[in-house]
Tab-separated table of C-alpha atoms and ligand atoms in Angstrom:
chain	number	residue	atom	x	y	z
A	13	MET	CA	-179.461	86.593	67.706
A	14	ILE	CA	-178.286	84.027	65.171
A	15	ILE	CA	-180.699	81.088	64.995
A	16	HIS	CA	-179.622	77.664	63.747
A	17	LEU	CA	-181.958	74.974	62.433
A	18	ALA	CA	-180.767	71.768	64.148
A	19	PRO	CA	-179.700	68.590	62.363
A	20	LEU	CA	-182.797	66.378	62.225
A	21	GLU	CA	-182.506	62.788	61.021
A	22	GLY	CA	-185.149	61.938	58.425
A	23	VAL	CA	-186.358	65.566	58.331
A	24	SER	CA	-183.717	68.184	57.493
A	25	ASP	CA	-183.160	67.537	53.792
A	26	CYS	CA	-182.654	70.292	51.220
A	27	ALA	CA	-186.399	71.107	50.927
A	28	PHE	CA	-186.912	71.403	54.699
A	29	ARG	CA	-183.681	73.336	55.275
A	30	THR	CA	-184.639	75.793	52.535
A	31	LEU	CA	-188.143	76.211	53.973
A	32	CYS	CA	-186.667	77.131	57.386
A	33	TYR	CA	-184.054	79.390	55.773
A	34	ASN	CA	-186.783	81.233	53.865
A	35	TYR	CA	-188.582	81.743	57.190
A	36	GLY	CA	-185.549	83.222	58.949
A	37	ALA	CA	-183.167	80.430	60.025
A	38	ASP	CA	-179.644	81.831	59.654
A	39	VAL	CA	-177.815	78.508	59.395
A	40	THR	CA	-178.995	74.957	58.716
A	41	TYR	CA	-177.519	71.446	59.083
A	42	THR	CA	-177.768	68.184	57.231
A	43	GLU	CA	-178.975	65.266	59.275
A	44	MET	CA	-176.246	63.150	60.909
A	45	ILE	CA	-174.154	61.440	58.226
A	46	ARG	CA	-171.969	58.385	58.984
A	47	VAL	CA	-168.476	58.927	57.602
A	48	ASP	CA	-167.817	55.151	57.339
A	49	ALA	CA	-170.778	54.737	54.987
A	50	LEU	CA	-169.852	57.845	52.970
A	51	VAL	CA	-166.332	56.667	52.199
A	52	ARG	CA	-167.674	53.175	51.362
A	53	GLY	CA	-169.790	54.936	48.735
A	54	ASN	CA	-173.116	53.857	50.237
A	55	LYS	CA	-175.720	55.387	47.917
A	56	SER	CA	-178.371	56.386	50.452
A	57	THR	CA	-175.682	57.980	52.653
A	58	LEU	CA	-174.189	59.895	49.732
A	59	ALA	CA	-177.720	61.173	48.973
A	60	MET	CA	-177.672	62.951	52.352
A	61	LEU	CA	-175.071	65.351	50.931
A	62	ASP	CA	-178.000	67.083	49.198
A	63	LEU	CA	-176.679	70.658	49.177
A	64	LYS	CA	-178.529	71.640	46.006
A	65	ASN	CA	-178.900	75.416	46.430
A	66	ASP	CA	-177.532	78.417	48.350
A	67	THR	CA	-179.190	77.657	51.697
A	68	PRO	CA	-176.298	77.992	54.191
A	69	THR	CA	-175.715	74.415	55.300
A	70	ILE	CA	-173.297	72.752	57.697
A	71	ILE	CA	-172.593	69.045	57.176
A	72	GLN	CA	-172.992	66.993	60.350
A	73	LEU	CA	-170.720	63.959	60.560
A	74	LEU	CA	-170.653	60.936	62.841
A	75	THR	CA	-167.328	59.140	63.247
A	76	THR	CA	-164.689	58.052	65.745
A	77	LYS	CA	-161.996	57.079	63.254
A	78	PRO	CA	-159.274	59.517	62.179
A	79	THR	CA	-158.213	57.358	59.202
A	80	THR	CA	-161.748	57.197	57.805
A	81	LEU	CA	-162.250	60.912	58.353
A	82	GLN	CA	-158.966	61.618	56.548
A	83	LYS	CA	-160.278	59.595	53.565
A	84	PHE	CA	-163.428	61.746	53.552
A	85	VAL	CA	-161.326	64.921	53.618
A	86	ASP	CA	-159.140	63.648	50.773
A	87	VAL	CA	-162.096	62.998	48.437
A	88	PHE	CA	-164.326	65.859	49.611
A	89	HIS	CA	-163.677	68.019	46.525
A	90	LEU	CA	-165.205	65.262	44.357
A	91	TYR	CA	-168.641	65.770	45.938
A	92	ASN	CA	-168.760	69.222	44.361
A	93	ILE	CA	-170.771	70.867	47.153
A	94	LYS	CA	-170.265	74.062	49.138
A	95	PRO	CA	-171.169	73.720	52.810
A	96	VAL	CA	-170.501	76.637	55.183
A	97	GLY	CA	-168.883	74.369	57.766
A	98	PHE	CA	-168.657	70.936	59.357
A	99	ASN	CA	-170.083	69.698	62.626
A	100	LEU	CA	-169.113	66.613	64.623
A	101	ASN	CA	-171.920	64.717	66.340
A	102	LEU	CA	-171.129	64.102	70.027
A	103	GLY	CA	-174.750	63.856	71.039
A	104	CYS	CA	-176.333	60.801	69.426
A	105	PRO	CA	-177.728	58.646	72.279
A	106	SER	CA	-178.520	55.530	70.211
A	107	PRO	CA	-177.176	52.363	71.949
A	108	ASP	CA	-175.527	51.114	68.713
A	109	VAL	CA	-173.672	54.396	68.283
A	110	ILE	CA	-172.619	54.491	71.962
A	111	ARG	CA	-171.332	50.887	71.728
A	112	GLU	CA	-168.979	51.995	68.927
A	113	GLY	CA	-167.630	54.712	71.265
A	114	SER	CA	-169.254	57.298	68.998
A	115	GLY	CA	-171.908	60.033	69.438
A	116	ALA	CA	-172.339	60.966	73.109
A	117	ALA	CA	-169.650	58.411	74.097
A	118	LEU	CA	-167.057	60.722	72.510
A	119	ILE	CA	-167.635	63.524	75.031
A	120	LYS	CA	-164.976	62.156	77.378
A	121	ARG	CA	-162.526	61.167	74.593
A	122	VAL	CA	-160.993	64.622	74.427
A	123	ALA	CA	-157.743	63.717	72.603
A	124	ARG	CA	-159.636	61.769	69.935
A	125	VAL	CA	-162.093	64.602	69.343
A	126	GLN	CA	-159.216	67.077	69.019
A	127	GLU	CA	-157.637	64.767	66.405
A	128	LEU	CA	-160.916	64.603	64.446
A	129	VAL	CA	-161.342	68.386	64.557
A	130	LYS	CA	-157.789	68.943	63.251
A	131	ILE	CA	-158.412	66.590	60.314
A	132	LEU	CA	-161.636	68.366	59.316
A	133	GLN	CA	-159.958	71.774	59.635
A	134	GLN	CA	-157.769	70.813	56.640
A	135	LEU	CA	-160.804	71.716	54.510
A	136	GLY	CA	-160.499	75.363	55.578
A	137	LEU	CA	-164.058	75.782	56.890
A	138	PRO	CA	-165.330	76.282	60.458
A	139	VAL	CA	-165.545	73.035	62.455
A	140	THR	CA	-167.985	72.877	65.359
A	141	ILE	CA	-169.058	70.248	67.892
A	142	LYS	CA	-172.640	69.342	68.829
A	143	MET	CA	-172.661	67.704	72.225
A	144	ARG	CA	-174.763	66.650	75.173
A	145	LEU	CA	-173.762	66.996	78.847
A	146	GLY	CA	-172.344	63.473	79.040
A	147	LEU	CA	-173.512	59.898	78.666
A	148	ASN	CA	-175.494	59.862	81.901
A	149	ALA	CA	-176.258	61.734	85.137
A	150	TYR	CA	-172.877	60.687	86.618
A	151	GLU	CA	-170.900	62.211	83.754
A	152	LYS	CA	-173.035	65.328	83.847
A	153	GLU	CA	-172.477	65.699	87.593
A	154	HIS	CA	-168.713	65.434	87.046
A	155	LYS	CA	-168.960	68.060	84.298
A	156	VAL	CA	-167.084	65.992	81.691
A	157	TYR	CA	-168.442	68.445	79.108
A	158	LEU	CA	-166.267	71.236	80.518
A	159	ASN	CA	-163.028	69.279	79.844
A	160	LEU	CA	-164.001	68.797	76.214
A	161	ILE	CA	-164.994	72.433	75.689
A	162	LYS	CA	-161.799	73.692	77.373
A	163	ASP	CA	-159.366	71.406	75.547
A	164	VAL	CA	-160.712	71.072	71.995
A	165	ASP	CA	-159.961	73.816	69.463
A	166	ALA	CA	-163.307	73.806	67.667
A	167	ASP	CA	-164.823	77.023	66.295
A	168	ALA	CA	-167.941	76.636	68.447
A	169	PHE	CA	-169.675	74.174	70.766
A	170	ILE	CA	-173.389	73.562	70.370
A	171	VAL	CA	-174.525	72.370	73.769
A	172	HIS	CA	-177.757	70.358	73.898
A	173	ALA	CA	-178.444	70.757	77.613
A	174	ARG	CA	-179.369	67.142	78.394
A	175	HIS	CA	-177.283	64.031	79.039
A	176	ALA	CA	-177.682	61.037	76.744
A	177	ARG	CA	-180.002	59.071	79.044
A	178	GLU	CA	-182.519	61.903	79.086
A	179	LYS	CA	-185.490	61.877	76.738
A	180	SER	CA	-186.785	64.910	74.880
A	181	MET	CA	-189.681	65.127	77.386
A	182	ASP	CA	-187.162	65.664	80.206
A	183	PRO	CA	-186.495	69.383	80.618
A	184	ALA	CA	-183.209	70.727	79.267
A	185	ASP	CA	-181.008	72.069	82.081
A	186	TRP	CA	-180.105	75.638	81.136
A	187	SER	CA	-178.335	76.197	84.469
A	188	VAL	CA	-175.194	74.547	83.016
A	189	PHE	CA	-174.522	77.465	80.660
A	190	GLU	CA	-173.144	79.767	83.339
A	191	ASP	CA	-170.129	77.466	83.965
A	192	ILE	CA	-169.801	76.612	80.300
A	193	LEU	CA	-169.493	80.291	79.373
A	194	LYS	CA	-166.551	80.653	81.765
A	195	THR	CA	-164.463	78.552	79.334
A	196	GLY	CA	-164.445	81.622	77.063
A	197	LYS	CA	-165.335	79.439	74.055
A	198	LYS	CA	-168.082	80.270	71.558
A	199	ILE	CA	-171.249	78.525	72.745
A	200	ILE	CA	-174.492	77.844	70.875
A	201	ALA	CA	-177.369	76.873	73.178
A	202	ASN	CA	-179.808	74.082	72.322
A	203	GLY	CA	-182.691	72.373	74.110
A	204	ASP	CA	-186.325	73.450	74.634
A	205	ILE	CA	-185.983	76.843	72.933
A	206	THR	CA	-189.428	77.774	71.643
A	207	LYS	CA	-190.227	81.437	72.352
A	208	ILE	CA	-188.926	85.020	72.422
A	209	GLU	CA	-188.544	84.953	76.237
A	210	ASP	CA	-186.122	82.022	75.825
A	211	ILE	CA	-184.034	84.101	73.428
A	212	LYS	CA	-183.988	86.949	75.950
A	213	HIS	CA	-182.782	84.542	78.649
A	214	PHE	CA	-179.796	83.505	76.536
A	215	GLN	CA	-179.062	87.080	75.452
A	216	LYS	CA	-178.852	88.083	79.125
A	217	LEU	CA	-176.355	85.288	79.723
A	218	GLY	CA	-174.242	86.560	76.829
A	219	ILE	CA	-175.129	83.803	74.345
A	220	ASN	CA	-175.807	85.174	70.864
A	221	GLU	CA	-176.449	81.976	68.932
A	222	ILE	CA	-179.088	79.352	69.600
A	223	MET	CA	-180.296	76.189	67.871
A	224	VAL	CA	-183.905	75.083	67.445
A	225	ALA	CA	-184.993	71.510	66.632
A	226	ARG	CA	-188.457	70.202	67.545
A	227	ALA	CA	-190.108	73.621	67.559
A	228	ALA	CA	-189.041	73.999	63.912
A	229	THR	CA	-190.574	70.656	62.960
A	230	THR	CA	-193.956	71.721	64.318
A	231	ASN	CA	-193.592	75.265	62.926
A	232	PRO	CA	-190.856	75.871	60.323
A	233	ALA	CA	-191.691	79.616	60.434
A	234	ILE	CA	-190.701	79.810	64.115
A	235	PHE	CA	-187.426	81.489	63.131
A	236	GLN	CA	-189.128	84.668	61.979
A	237	VAL	CA	-191.474	84.618	64.978
A	238	LEU	CA	-188.426	84.391	67.301
A	239	LYS	CA	-187.092	87.457	65.486
A	240	GLY	CA	-190.282	89.412	66.281
A	241	LYS	CA	-191.966	89.013	62.890
A	242	PRO	CA	-195.544	87.799	62.313
A	243	LYS	CA	-196.680	84.183	62.557
A	244	VAL	CA	-197.348	82.337	59.284
A	245	ALA	CA	-200.536	80.313	58.774
A	246	LEU	CA	-200.057	76.562	58.481
A	247	PRO	CA	-201.588	76.184	54.977
A	248	ALA	CA	-199.118	78.790	53.637
A	249	ILE	CA	-196.174	76.927	55.177
A	250	ARG	CA	-197.436	73.648	53.779
A	251	TYR	CA	-197.856	75.161	50.300
A	252	GLU	CA	-194.268	76.519	50.359
A	253	TYR	CA	-192.963	73.146	51.519
A	254	GLU	CA	-194.826	71.215	48.775
A	255	LYS	CA	-193.290	73.545	46.173
A	256	LEU	CA	-189.801	72.984	47.597
A	257	CYS	CA	-190.332	69.200	47.569
A	258	GLU	CA	-191.085	69.422	43.835
A	259	GLN	CA	-187.971	71.527	43.315
A	260	PHE	CA	-185.703	69.300	45.441
A	261	PRO	CA	-187.222	65.804	45.256
A	262	ASN	CA	-186.007	63.237	47.767
A	263	HIS	CA	-186.930	59.879	49.318
A	264	PRO	CA	-190.630	60.063	50.395
A	265	LYS	CA	-189.768	59.403	54.075
A	266	TYR	CA	-188.613	63.024	54.496
A	267	LYS	CA	-191.930	64.472	53.369
A	268	GLU	CA	-193.872	61.934	55.439
A	269	ASN	CA	-191.891	62.901	58.562
A	270	VAL	CA	-192.220	66.643	57.955
A	271	LEU	CA	-195.980	66.415	57.414
A	272	LYS	CA	-196.300	64.186	60.503
A	273	TYR	CA	-194.867	66.916	62.791
A	274	LEU	CA	-196.198	70.034	61.015
A	275	GLY	CA	-198.766	71.909	63.124
A	276	LYS	CA	-198.568	69.464	66.061
A	277	GLU	CA	-198.206	70.615	69.658
A	278	MET	CA	-194.618	70.348	70.837
A	279	PRO	CA	-194.185	68.742	74.258
A	280	ILE	CA	-193.868	71.728	76.585
A	281	LYS	CA	-190.914	72.079	78.904
A	282	SER	CA	-191.803	71.245	82.484
A	283	GLY	CA	-190.376	73.040	85.517
B	330	LIG	C1	-186.608	63.829	64.766
B	330	LIG	C2	-185.290	64.228	65.351
B	330	LIG	C3	-184.115	63.919	64.677
B	330	LIG	C4	-182.869	64.319	65.199
B	330	LIG	N1	-181.731	64.054	64.494
B	330	LIG	C5	-180.535	64.539	64.951
B	330	LIG	C6	-179.349	64.401	64.165
B	330	LIG	O1	-179.340	63.850	63.051
B	330	LIG	N2	-178.191	64.914	64.686
B	330	LIG	C7	-178.145	65.555	65.907
B	330	LIG	O2	-177.081	66.019	66.325
B	330	LIG	N3	-179.257	65.693	66.650
B	330	LIG	C8	-180.442	65.232	66.195
B	330	LIG	N4	-181.580	65.440	66.933
B	330	LIG	C9	-181.496	66.248	68.192
B	330	LIG	C10	-181.781	67.729	67.886
B	330	LIG	O3	-180.880	68.260	66.944
B	330	LIG	C11	-181.741	68.600	69.170
B	330	LIG	O4	-180.451	68.563	69.715
B	330	LIG	C12	-182.739	68.136	70.246
B	330	LIG	O5	-184.008	67.804	69.671
B	330	LIG	C13	-182.934	69.217	71.310
B	330	LIG	O6	-183.419	70.418	70.736
B	330	LIG	P1	-184.982	70.869	70.879
B	330	LIG	O7	-185.297	70.833	72.350
B	330	LIG	O8	-185.027	72.231	70.258
B	330	LIG	O9	-185.792	69.831	70.157
B	330	LIG	C14	-182.817	65.012	66.442
B	330	LIG	C15	-184.014	65.318	67.111
B	330	LIG	C16	-185.233	64.938	66.593
B	330	LIG	C17	-186.496	65.299	67.347
């Protein structure tokens, strides 16, 4: 099973990604980065391109605009970084993002998403989509997500099994994966994955890649535990993280957020 560390805004900087990689995550992601702000040269946005070592990292981008994305592609070589792929965010539920027709609002804009994917593919690296099941219960019921997965030529689809109105306390709906797998596309499952039994469930379905978010914030060594290796004591994890923060210094908010979640109980899936 290949296990991805999810994009986590305000958390998954170089130090945190490296910590999770050292504890068994196979692939990691930057937090969501707005392409508009990147091409404007916004300093704090550019700082999110913090690929400072060999930790395999995919850059997650938020955009709706082909022209802006093309500008990013044209100047990408100037950033002098080596990601292992790009990911488009079709899951952000924030009202501001939805109002722009971006994030989860893109799930039903199939032609536009295909255009964005084609532009990013010019860079010669895998391009994946991270999506929810629609904007709301209505879209989920009408399976809008299936149209996108069928008609977009992305290298993989990371499906966070909630619609955009659902909160993280609402249980992810894993029953959708059976239909989704019938598309024949490469699927990465996300939502409420916390233990080895969950991995076994997805293996039985025929899914060989999963993504973990909140469970990694409370225990960054969860990746090795999910792979059947021993648990790591919290003080040891914290010590490793402090060392990585010295090695890859960043805005203090990242460390504050990581230490806020570390060792806490994750809300357990109901039902
Ligand atoms: C603190 C936090 C920040 C997040 N930031 C992002 C983000 O930048 N991009 C994104 O696609 N999803 C983001 N998410 C959603 C997660 O990547 C993931 O899809 C969601 O938490 C479900 O996975 P889980 O049940 O394993 O937590 C964020 C989630 C949390 C809790």
